[in-house]
mmCIF file of C-alpha atoms in Angstrom:
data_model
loop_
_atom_site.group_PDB
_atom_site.id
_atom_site.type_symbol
_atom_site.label_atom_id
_atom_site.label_comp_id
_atom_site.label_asym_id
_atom_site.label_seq_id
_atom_site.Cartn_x
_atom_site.Cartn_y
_atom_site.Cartn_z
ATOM 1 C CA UNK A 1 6.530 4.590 -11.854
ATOM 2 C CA UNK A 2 3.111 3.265 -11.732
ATOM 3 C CA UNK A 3 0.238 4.154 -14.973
ATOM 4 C CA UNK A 4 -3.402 2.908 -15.435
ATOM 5 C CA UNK A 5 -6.384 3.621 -17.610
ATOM 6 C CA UNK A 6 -9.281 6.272 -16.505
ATOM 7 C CA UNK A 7 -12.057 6.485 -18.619
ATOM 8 C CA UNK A 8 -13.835 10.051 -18.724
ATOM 9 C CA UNK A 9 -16.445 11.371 -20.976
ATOM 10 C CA UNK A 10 -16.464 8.764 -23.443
ATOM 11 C CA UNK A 11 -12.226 8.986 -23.846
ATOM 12 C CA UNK A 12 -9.661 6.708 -22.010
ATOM 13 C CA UNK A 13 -6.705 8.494 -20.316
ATOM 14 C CA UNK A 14 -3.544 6.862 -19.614
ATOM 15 C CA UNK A 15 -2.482 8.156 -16.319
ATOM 16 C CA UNK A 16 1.662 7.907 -15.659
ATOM 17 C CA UNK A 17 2.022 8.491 -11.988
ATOM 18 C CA UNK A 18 5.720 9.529 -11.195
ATOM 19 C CA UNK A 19 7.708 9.348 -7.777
ATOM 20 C CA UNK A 20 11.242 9.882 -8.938
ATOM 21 C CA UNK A 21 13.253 12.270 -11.022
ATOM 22 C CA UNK A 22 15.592 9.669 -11.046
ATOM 23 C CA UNK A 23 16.715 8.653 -14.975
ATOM 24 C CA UNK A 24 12.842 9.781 -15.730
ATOM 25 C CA UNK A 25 13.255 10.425 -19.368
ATOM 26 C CA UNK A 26 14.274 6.970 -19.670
ATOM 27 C CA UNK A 27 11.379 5.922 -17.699
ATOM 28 C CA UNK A 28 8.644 7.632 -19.846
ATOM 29 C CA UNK A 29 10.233 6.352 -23.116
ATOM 30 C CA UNK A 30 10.093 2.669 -21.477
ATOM 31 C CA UNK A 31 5.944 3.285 -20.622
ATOM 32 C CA UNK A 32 4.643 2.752 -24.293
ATOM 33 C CA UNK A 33 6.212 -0.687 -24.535
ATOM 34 C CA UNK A 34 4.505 -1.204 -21.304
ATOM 35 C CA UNK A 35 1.706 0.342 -22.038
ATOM 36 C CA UNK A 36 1.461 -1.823 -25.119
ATOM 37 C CA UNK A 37 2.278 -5.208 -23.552
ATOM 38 C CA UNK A 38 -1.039 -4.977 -21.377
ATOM 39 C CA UNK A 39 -3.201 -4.884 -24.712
ATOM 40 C CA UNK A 40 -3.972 -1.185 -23.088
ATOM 41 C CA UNK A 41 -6.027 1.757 -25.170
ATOM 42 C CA UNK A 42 -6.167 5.496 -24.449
ATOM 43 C CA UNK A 43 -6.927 8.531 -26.313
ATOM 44 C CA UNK A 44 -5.174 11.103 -24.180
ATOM 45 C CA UNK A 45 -2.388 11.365 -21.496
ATOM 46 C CA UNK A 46 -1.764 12.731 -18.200
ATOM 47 C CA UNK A 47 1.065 12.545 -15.830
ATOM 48 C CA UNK A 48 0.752 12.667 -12.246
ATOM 49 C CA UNK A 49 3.548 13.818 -9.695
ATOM 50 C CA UNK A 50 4.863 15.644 -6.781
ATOM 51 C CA UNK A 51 5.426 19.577 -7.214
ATOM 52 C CA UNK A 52 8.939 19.227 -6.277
ATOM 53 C CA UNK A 53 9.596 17.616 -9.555
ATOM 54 C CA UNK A 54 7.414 20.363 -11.296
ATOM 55 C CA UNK A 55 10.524 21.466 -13.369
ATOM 56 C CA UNK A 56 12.009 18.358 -14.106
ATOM 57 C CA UNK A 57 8.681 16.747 -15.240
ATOM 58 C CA UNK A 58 7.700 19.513 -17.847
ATOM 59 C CA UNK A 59 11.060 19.373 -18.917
ATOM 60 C CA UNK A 60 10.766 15.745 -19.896
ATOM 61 C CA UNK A 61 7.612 16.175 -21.692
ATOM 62 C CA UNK A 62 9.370 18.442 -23.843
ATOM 63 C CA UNK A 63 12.104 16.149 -24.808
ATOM 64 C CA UNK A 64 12.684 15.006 -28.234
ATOM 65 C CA UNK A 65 12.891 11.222 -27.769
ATOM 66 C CA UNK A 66 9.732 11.207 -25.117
ATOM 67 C CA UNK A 67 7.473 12.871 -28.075
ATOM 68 C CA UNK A 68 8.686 10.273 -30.585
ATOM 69 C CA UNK A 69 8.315 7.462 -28.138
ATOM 70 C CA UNK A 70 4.206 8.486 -27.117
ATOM 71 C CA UNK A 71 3.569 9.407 -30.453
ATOM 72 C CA UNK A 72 4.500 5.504 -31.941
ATOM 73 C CA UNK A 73 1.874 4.840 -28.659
ATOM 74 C CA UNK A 74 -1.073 7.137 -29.767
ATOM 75 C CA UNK A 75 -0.722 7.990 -33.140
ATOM 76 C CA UNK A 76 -2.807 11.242 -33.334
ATOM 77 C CA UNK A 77 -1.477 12.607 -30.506
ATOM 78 C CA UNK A 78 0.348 16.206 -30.390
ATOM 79 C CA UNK A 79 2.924 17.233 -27.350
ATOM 80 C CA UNK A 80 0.916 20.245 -27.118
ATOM 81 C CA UNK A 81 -2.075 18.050 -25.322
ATOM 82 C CA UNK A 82 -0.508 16.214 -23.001
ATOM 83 C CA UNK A 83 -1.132 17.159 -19.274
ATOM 84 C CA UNK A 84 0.550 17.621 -16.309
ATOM 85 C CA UNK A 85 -0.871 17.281 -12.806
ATOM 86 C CA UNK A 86 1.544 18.665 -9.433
ATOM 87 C CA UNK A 87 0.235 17.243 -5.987
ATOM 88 C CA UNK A 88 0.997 18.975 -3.017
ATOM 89 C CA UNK A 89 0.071 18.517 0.494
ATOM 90 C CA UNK A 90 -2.935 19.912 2.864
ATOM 91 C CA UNK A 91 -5.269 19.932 -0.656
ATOM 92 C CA UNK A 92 -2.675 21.601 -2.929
ATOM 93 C CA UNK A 93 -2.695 20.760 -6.846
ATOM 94 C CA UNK A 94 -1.969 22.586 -10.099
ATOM 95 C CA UNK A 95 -1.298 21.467 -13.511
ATOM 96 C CA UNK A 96 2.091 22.568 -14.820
ATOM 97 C CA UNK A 97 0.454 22.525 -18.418
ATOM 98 C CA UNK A 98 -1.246 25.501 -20.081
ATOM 99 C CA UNK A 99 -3.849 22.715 -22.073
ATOM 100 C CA UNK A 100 -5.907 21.943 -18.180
ATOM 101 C CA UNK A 101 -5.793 25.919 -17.063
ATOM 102 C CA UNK A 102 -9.202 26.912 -16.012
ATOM 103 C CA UNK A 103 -9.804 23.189 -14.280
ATOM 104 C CA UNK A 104 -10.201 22.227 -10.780
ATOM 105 C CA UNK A 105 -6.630 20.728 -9.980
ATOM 106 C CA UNK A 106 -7.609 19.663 -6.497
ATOM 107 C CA UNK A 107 -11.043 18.183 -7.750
ATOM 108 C CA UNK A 108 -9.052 16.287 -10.347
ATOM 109 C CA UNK A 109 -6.348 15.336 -8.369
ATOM 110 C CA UNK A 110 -9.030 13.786 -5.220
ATOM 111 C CA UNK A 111 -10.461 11.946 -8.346
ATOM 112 C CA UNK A 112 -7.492 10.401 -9.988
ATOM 113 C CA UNK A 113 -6.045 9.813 -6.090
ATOM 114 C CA UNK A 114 -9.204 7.494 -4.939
ATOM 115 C CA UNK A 115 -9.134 5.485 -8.577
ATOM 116 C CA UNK A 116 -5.895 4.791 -8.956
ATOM 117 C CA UNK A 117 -5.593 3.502 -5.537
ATOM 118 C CA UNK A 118 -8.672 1.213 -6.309
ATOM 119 C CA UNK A 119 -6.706 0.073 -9.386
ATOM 120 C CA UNK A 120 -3.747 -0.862 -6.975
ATOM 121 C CA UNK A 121 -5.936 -2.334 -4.659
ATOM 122 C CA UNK A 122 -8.060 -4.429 -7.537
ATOM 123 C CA UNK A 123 -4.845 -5.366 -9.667
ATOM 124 C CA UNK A 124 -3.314 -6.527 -5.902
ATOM 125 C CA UNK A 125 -6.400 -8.709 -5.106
ATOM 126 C CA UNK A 126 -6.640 -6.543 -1.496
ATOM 127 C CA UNK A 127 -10.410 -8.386 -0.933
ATOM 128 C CA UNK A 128 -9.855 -11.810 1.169
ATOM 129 C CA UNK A 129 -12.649 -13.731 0.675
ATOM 130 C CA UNK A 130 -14.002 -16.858 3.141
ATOM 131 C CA UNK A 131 -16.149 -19.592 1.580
ATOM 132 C CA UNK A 132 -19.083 -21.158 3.230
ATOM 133 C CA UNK A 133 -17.208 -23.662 5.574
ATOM 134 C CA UNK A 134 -15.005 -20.529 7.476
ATOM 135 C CA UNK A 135 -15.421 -17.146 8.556
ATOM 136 C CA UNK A 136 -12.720 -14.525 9.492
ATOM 137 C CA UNK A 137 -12.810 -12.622 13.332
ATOM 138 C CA UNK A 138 -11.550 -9.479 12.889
ATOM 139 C CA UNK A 139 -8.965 -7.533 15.489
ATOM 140 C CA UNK A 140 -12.188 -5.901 16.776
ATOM 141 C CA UNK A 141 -14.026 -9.150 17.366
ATOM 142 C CA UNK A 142 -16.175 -9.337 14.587
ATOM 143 C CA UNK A 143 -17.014 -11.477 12.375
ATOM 144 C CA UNK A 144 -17.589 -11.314 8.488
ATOM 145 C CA UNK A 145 -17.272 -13.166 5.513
ATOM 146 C CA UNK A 146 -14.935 -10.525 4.030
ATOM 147 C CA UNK A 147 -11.723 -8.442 4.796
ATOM 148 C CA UNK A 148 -9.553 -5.502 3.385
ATOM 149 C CA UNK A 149 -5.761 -6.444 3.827
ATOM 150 C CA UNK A 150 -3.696 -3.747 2.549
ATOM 151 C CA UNK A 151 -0.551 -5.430 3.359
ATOM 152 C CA UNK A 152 -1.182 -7.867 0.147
ATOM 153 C CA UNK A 153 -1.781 -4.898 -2.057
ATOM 154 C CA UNK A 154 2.080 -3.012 -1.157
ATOM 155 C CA UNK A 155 3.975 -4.868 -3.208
ATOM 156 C CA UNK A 156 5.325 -2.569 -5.530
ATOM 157 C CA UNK A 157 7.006 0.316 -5.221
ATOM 158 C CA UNK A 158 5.808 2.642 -7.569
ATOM 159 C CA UNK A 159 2.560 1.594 -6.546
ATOM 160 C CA UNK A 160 3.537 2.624 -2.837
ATOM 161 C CA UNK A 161 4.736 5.966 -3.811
ATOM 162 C CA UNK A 162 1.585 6.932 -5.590
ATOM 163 C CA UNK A 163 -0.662 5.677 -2.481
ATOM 164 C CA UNK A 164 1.745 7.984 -0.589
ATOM 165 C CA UNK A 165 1.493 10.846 -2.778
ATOM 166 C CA UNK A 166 -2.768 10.461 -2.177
ATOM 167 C CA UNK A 167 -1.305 10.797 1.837
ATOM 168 C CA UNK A 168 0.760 13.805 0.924
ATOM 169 C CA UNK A 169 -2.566 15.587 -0.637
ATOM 170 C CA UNK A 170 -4.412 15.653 3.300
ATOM 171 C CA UNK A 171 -1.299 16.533 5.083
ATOM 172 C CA UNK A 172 -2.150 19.914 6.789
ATOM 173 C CA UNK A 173 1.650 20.093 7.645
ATOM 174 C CA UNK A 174 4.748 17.720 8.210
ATOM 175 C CA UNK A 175 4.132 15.441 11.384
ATOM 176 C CA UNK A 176 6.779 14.509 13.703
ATOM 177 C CA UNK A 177 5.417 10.947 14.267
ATOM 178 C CA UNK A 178 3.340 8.435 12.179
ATOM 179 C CA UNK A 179 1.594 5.792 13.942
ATOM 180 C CA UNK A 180 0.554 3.034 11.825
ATOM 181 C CA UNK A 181 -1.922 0.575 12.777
ATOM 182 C CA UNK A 182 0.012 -2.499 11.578
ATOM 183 C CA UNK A 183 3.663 -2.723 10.851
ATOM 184 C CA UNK A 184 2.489 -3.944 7.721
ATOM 185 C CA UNK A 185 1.694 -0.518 5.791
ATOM 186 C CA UNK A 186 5.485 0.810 7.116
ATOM 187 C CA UNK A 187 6.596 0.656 3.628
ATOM 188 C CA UNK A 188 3.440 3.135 2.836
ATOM 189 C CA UNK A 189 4.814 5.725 5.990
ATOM 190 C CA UNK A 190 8.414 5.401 4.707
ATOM 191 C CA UNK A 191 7.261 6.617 1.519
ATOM 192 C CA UNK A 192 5.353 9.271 2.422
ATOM 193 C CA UNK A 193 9.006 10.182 4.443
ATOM 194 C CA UNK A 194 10.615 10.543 1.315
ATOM 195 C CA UNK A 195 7.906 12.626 -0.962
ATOM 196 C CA UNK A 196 8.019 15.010 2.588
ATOM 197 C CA UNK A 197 12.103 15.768 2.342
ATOM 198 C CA UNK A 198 11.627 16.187 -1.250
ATOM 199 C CA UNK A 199 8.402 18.960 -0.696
ATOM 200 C CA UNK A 200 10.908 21.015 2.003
ATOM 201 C CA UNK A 201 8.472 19.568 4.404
ATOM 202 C CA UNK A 202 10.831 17.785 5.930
ATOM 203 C CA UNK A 203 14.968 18.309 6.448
ATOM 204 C CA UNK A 204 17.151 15.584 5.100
ATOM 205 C CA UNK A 205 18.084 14.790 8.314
ATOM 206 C CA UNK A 206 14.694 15.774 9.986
ATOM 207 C CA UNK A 207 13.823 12.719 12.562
ATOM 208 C CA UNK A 208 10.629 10.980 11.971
ATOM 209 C CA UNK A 209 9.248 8.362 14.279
ATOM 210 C CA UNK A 210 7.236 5.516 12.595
ATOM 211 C CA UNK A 211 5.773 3.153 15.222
ATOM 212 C CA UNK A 212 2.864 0.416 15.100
ATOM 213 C CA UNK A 213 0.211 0.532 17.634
ATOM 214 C CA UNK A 214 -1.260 -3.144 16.485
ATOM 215 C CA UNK A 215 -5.029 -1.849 15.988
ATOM 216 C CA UNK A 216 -7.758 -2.988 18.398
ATOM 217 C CA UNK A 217 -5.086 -5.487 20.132
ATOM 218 C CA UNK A 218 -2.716 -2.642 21.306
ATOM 219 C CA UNK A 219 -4.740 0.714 20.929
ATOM 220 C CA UNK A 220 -6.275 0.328 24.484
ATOM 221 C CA UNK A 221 -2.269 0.121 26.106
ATOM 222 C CA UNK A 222 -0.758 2.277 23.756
ATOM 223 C CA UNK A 223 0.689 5.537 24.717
ATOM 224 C CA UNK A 224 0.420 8.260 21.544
ATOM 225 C CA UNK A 225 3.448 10.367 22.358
ATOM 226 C CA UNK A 226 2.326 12.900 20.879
ATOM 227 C CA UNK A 227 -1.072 14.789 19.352
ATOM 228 C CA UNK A 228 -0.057 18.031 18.072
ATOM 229 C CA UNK A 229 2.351 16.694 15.575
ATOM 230 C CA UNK A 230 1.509 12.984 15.011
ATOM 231 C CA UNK A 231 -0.262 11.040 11.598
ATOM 232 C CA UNK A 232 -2.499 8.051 12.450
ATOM 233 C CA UNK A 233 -2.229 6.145 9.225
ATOM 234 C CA UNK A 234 -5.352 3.582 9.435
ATOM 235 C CA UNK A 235 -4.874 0.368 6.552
ATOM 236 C CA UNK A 236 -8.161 -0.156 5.971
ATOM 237 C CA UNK A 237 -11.844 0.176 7.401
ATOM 238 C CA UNK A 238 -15.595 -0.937 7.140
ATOM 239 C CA UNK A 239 -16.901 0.859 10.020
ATOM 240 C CA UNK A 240 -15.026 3.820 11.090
ATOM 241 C CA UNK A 241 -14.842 2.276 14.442
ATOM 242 C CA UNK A 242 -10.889 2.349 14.649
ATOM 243 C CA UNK A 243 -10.104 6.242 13.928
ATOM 244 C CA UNK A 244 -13.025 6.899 16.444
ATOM 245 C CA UNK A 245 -11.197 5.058 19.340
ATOM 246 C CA UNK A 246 -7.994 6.819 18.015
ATOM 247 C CA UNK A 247 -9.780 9.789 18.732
ATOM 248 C CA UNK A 248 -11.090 9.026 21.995
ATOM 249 C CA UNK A 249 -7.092 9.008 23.306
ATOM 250 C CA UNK A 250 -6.671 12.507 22.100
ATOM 251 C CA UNK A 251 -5.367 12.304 18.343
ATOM 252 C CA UNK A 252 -7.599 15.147 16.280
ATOM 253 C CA UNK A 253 -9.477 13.783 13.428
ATOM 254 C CA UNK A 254 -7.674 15.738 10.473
ATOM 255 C CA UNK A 255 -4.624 13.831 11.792
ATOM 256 C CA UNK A 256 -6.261 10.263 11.084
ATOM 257 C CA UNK A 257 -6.355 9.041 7.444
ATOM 258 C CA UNK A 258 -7.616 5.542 6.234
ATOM 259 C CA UNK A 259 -6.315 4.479 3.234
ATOM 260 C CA UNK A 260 -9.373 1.995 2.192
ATOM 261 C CA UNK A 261 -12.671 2.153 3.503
ATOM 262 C CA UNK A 262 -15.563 -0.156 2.464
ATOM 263 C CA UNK A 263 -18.550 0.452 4.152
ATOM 264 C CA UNK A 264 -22.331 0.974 4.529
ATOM 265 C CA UNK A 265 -21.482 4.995 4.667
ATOM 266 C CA UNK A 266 -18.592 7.068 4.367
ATOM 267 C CA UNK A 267 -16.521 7.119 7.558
ATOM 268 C CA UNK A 268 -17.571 10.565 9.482
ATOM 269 C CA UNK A 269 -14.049 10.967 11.373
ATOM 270 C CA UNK A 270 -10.375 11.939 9.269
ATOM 271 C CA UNK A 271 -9.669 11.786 5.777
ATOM 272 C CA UNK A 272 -9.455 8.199 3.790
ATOM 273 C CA UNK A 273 -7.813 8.364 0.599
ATOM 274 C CA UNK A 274 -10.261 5.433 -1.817
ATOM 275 C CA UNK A 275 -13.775 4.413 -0.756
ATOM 276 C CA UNK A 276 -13.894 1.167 -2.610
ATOM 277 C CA UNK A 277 -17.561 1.704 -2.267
ATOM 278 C CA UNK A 278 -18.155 4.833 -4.236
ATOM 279 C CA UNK A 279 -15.394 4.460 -7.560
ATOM 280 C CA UNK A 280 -18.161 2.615 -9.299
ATOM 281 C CA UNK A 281 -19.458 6.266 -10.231
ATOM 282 C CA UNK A 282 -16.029 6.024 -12.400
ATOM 283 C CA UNK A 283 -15.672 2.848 -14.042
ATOM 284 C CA UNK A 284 -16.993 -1.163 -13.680
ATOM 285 C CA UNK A 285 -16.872 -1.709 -9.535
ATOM 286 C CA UNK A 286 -15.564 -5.332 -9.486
ATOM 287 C CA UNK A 287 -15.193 -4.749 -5.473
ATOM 288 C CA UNK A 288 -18.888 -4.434 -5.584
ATOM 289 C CA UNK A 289 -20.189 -7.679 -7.073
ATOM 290 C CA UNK A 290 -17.204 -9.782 -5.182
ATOM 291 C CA UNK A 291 -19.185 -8.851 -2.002
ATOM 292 C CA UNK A 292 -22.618 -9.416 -3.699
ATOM 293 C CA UNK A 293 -22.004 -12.851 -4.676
ATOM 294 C CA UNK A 294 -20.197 -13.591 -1.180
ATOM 295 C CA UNK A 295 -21.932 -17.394 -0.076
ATOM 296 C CA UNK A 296 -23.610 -17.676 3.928
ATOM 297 C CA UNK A 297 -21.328 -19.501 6.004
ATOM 298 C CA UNK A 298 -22.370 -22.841 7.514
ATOM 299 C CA UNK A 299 -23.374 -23.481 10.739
ATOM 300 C CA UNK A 300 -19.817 -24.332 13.019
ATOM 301 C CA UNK A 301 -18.038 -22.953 10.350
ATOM 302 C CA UNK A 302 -14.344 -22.433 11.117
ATOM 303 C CA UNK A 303 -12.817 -19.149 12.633
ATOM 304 C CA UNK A 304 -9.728 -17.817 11.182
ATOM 305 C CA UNK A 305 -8.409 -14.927 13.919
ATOM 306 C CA UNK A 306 -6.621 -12.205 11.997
ATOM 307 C CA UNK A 307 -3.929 -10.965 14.133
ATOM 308 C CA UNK A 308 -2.089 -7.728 12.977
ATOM 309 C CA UNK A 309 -1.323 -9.155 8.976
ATOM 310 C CA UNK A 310 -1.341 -13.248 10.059
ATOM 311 C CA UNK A 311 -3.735 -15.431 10.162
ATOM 312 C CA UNK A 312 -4.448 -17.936 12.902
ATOM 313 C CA UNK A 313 -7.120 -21.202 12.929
ATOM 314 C CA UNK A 314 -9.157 -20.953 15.796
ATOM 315 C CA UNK A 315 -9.252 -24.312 17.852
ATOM 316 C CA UNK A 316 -6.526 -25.646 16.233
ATOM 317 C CA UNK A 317 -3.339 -26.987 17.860
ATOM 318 C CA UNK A 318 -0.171 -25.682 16.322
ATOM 319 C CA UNK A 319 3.229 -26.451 17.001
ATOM 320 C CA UNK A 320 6.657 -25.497 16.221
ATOM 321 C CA UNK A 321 8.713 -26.892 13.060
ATOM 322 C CA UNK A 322 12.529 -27.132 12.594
ATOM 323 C CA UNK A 323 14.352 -27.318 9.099
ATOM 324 C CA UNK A 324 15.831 -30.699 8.475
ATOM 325 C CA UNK A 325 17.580 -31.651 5.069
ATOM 326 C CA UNK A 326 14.680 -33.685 3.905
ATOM 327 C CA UNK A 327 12.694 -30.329 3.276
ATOM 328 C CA UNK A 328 15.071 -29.107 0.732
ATOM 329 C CA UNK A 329 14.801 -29.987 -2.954
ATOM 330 C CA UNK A 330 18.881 -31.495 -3.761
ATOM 331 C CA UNK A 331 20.290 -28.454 -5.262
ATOM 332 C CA UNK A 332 19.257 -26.133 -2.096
ATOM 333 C CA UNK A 333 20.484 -28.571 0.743
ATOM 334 C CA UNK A 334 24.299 -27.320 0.971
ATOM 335 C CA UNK A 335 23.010 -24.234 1.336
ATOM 336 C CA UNK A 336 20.289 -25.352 3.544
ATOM 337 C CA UNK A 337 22.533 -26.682 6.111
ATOM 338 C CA UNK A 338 23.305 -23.691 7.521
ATOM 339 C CA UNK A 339 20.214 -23.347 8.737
ATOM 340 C CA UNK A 340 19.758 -26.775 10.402
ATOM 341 C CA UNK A 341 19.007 -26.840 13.323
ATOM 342 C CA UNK A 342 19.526 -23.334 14.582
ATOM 343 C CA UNK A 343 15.561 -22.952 14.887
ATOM 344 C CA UNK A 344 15.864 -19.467 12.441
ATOM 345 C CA UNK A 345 12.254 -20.422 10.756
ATOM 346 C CA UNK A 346 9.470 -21.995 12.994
ATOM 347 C CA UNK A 347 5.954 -22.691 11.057
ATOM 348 C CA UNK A 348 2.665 -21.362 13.590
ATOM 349 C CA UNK A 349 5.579 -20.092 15.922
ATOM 350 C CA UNK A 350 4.984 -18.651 19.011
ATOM 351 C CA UNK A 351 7.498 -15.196 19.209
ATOM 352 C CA UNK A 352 9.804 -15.005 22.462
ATOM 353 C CA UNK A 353 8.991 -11.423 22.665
ATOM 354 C CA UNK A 354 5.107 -10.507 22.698
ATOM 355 C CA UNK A 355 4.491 -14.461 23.183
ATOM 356 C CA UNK A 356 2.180 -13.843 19.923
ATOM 357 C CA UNK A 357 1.348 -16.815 17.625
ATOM 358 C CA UNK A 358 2.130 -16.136 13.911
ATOM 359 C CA UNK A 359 2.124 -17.878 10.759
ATOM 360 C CA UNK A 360 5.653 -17.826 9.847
ATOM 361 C CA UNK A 361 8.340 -16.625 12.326
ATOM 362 C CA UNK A 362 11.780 -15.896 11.596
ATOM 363 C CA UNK A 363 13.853 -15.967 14.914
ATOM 364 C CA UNK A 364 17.007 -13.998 14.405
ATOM 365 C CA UNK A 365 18.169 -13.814 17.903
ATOM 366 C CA UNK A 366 17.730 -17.230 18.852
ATOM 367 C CA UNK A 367 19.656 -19.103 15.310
ATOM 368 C CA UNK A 368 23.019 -17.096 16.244
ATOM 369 C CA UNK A 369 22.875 -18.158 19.914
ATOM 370 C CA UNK A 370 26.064 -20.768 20.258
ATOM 371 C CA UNK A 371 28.226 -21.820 17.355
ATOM 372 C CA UNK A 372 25.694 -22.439 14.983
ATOM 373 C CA UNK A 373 26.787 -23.069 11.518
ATOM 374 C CA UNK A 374 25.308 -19.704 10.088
ATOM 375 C CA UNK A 375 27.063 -17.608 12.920
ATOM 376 C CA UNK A 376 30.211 -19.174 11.917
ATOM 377 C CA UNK A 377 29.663 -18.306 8.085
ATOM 378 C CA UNK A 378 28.346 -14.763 9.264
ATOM 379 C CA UNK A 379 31.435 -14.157 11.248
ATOM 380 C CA UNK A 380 33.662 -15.024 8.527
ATOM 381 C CA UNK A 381 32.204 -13.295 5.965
ATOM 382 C CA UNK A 382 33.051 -10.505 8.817
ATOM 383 C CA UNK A 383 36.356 -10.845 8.819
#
């Protein structure tokens, strides 16, 4: 369960997104301590939710000890005003309460989509930021002062299910594939999975392929499958350039959607679910003076290549570094010696796969080759 605060006509609404029917009684009673901790105000509440869970959500909003529990919240409010908002895919909303009949659910529910998933990507500090002395080189071989990484703002998991929910809204139908740009938004595609099977979208036991096509590095090589049936799921933008190559090897534009775009103009190919650019019609844009106040680089200022979600120091030498004993604080080093020397971790390690260089590698294959002290504890812990 994820909630924020959306101010609107001179009221604040606290907005309860919900991904599970899953002991969700319990989970609305626990929101006004929540709620409360954050030093939080709102005048009026709305919930926010797949239409599967139609029934069981206006059923909870009826119950007894859910009224008590928002009413010690927001003193003057009555059950009979709170609101209930059902997203469902290719544009699809409705509110499941008779207090929002005669609104625009699908207007409302595009609103709330794009702001909350600026307050996820605000709260998650999404915006890397280079000072004067560095500069970042993007996948596509530019270079700015500023990036979106999505993969620091999926960290949560009710935050996850609401950005899939916002994926679930521009779904024309179920796909049969979702190609991600980076492995590191598979958590996002996984999610969207799950609110699929629950819609009837998608059997229980329906197979889904979800696949990484490493943006600009691999698009070129990479083979799509499929077209007819496949979901291009793009973490984040500033040009549009990416979902127009995507396009160029034969994957329709209503199939491509970008979750954050921040650019000079909104993108003109697929769907992207927030334009940090345009929420400060809503509320305070912090986004927007970050990037305002952003300092020049210096001239032979340092490159940092982003590769997929890692970073790499251009013109640097890196090498490879083993665990010893010595880099354990005293209480972690019994533990710690199953790990030494088996090579598991390697610091700026170069993988034995794609021959990549990465930031951190974890090298599963090569620490339980011989009789390596964690083998032997994995094996008999097997047994």
């Amino acid at each position: 369960m994820y909630f924020f605060i959306h101010k609107k006509e001179a009221k604040s609404r606290l907005i309860i997104s919900i991904g599970s029917e899953v002991a969700l009684v319990q989970a609305l009673i626990n929101v006004p301590q929540q709620f409360l901790s954050e030093h939080l105000v709102a005048d009026e509440i709305l919930l926010i939710f797949p239409l599967s869970l139609k029934i069981p959500v206006t059923e909870a909003i009826s119950d007894a000890r859910v009224i008590e529990a928002f009413g010690r919240l927001l003193p003057h409010w009555s059950p009979e005003e709170i609101s209930a908002l059902g997203i469902g895919h290719n544009g699809i909303a409705e509110f499941a309460t008779p207090r929002s009949k005669g609104l625009d659910a699908s207007a409302e529910a595009r609103i709330l989509l794009g702001i909350g998933a600026y307050d996820i990507f605000e709260r998650r500090d999404g915006l890397m930021v280079a000072d004067s002395s560095c500069h970042f080189v993007k996948p596509s071989g530019k270079t700015t002062q500023w990036f979106l990484k999505t993969a620091n703002v999926l960290v949560n998991s009710g935050e996850i299910d609401f950005l899939a929910l916002g994926l679930l809204f521009f779904l024309h139908k179920a796909p049969s594939t979702i190609y991600c740009d980076t492995a590191g938004i598979h958590a996002l595609a996984y999610s969207l999975r799950y609110l699929l099977v629950c819609q009837g979208l998608l059997p229980k036991s329906g197979q889904l392929l979800i696949e990484s096509f490493n943006s600009y590095l691999g698009l070129e090589q990479f083979a799509f499958r499929t077209s007819s049936g496949a979901l291009v799921l793009i973490s984040s933008s500033t040009s549009g350039d990416l979902a127009s190559r995507v396009v160029e090897k034969g994957i329709p534009a209503e199939q491509i959607i970008t979750v954050f775009f921040k650019g000079d103009s909104s993108p003109h190919l697929g769907y992207y679910l927030c334009d940090l650019g345009a929420i400060d019609s809503y509320f305070d844009n912090n986004i927007q003076r970050r990037l305002a106040n952003i300092h020049k680089r210096t001239s032979g200022s340092l490159p940092i290549v982003l590769q997929n979600e890692w970073f790499a120091v251009g013109e640097r030498n890196t090498k490879q570094h083993l665990l010893t004993a010595t880099d354990a604080p005293p209480w972690l080093r019994k533990e710690q010696k199953l790990l030494i020397g088996c090579g598991l971790f390697a610091a700026m390690g170069r993988s034995a796969t794609n021959h990549r260089l990465y930031q951190n590698l974890i090298r599963i294959s090569h620490a339980l080759q011989g009789r390596t002290p964690l083998r032997a504890c994995l094996e008999s812990r097997k047994k």
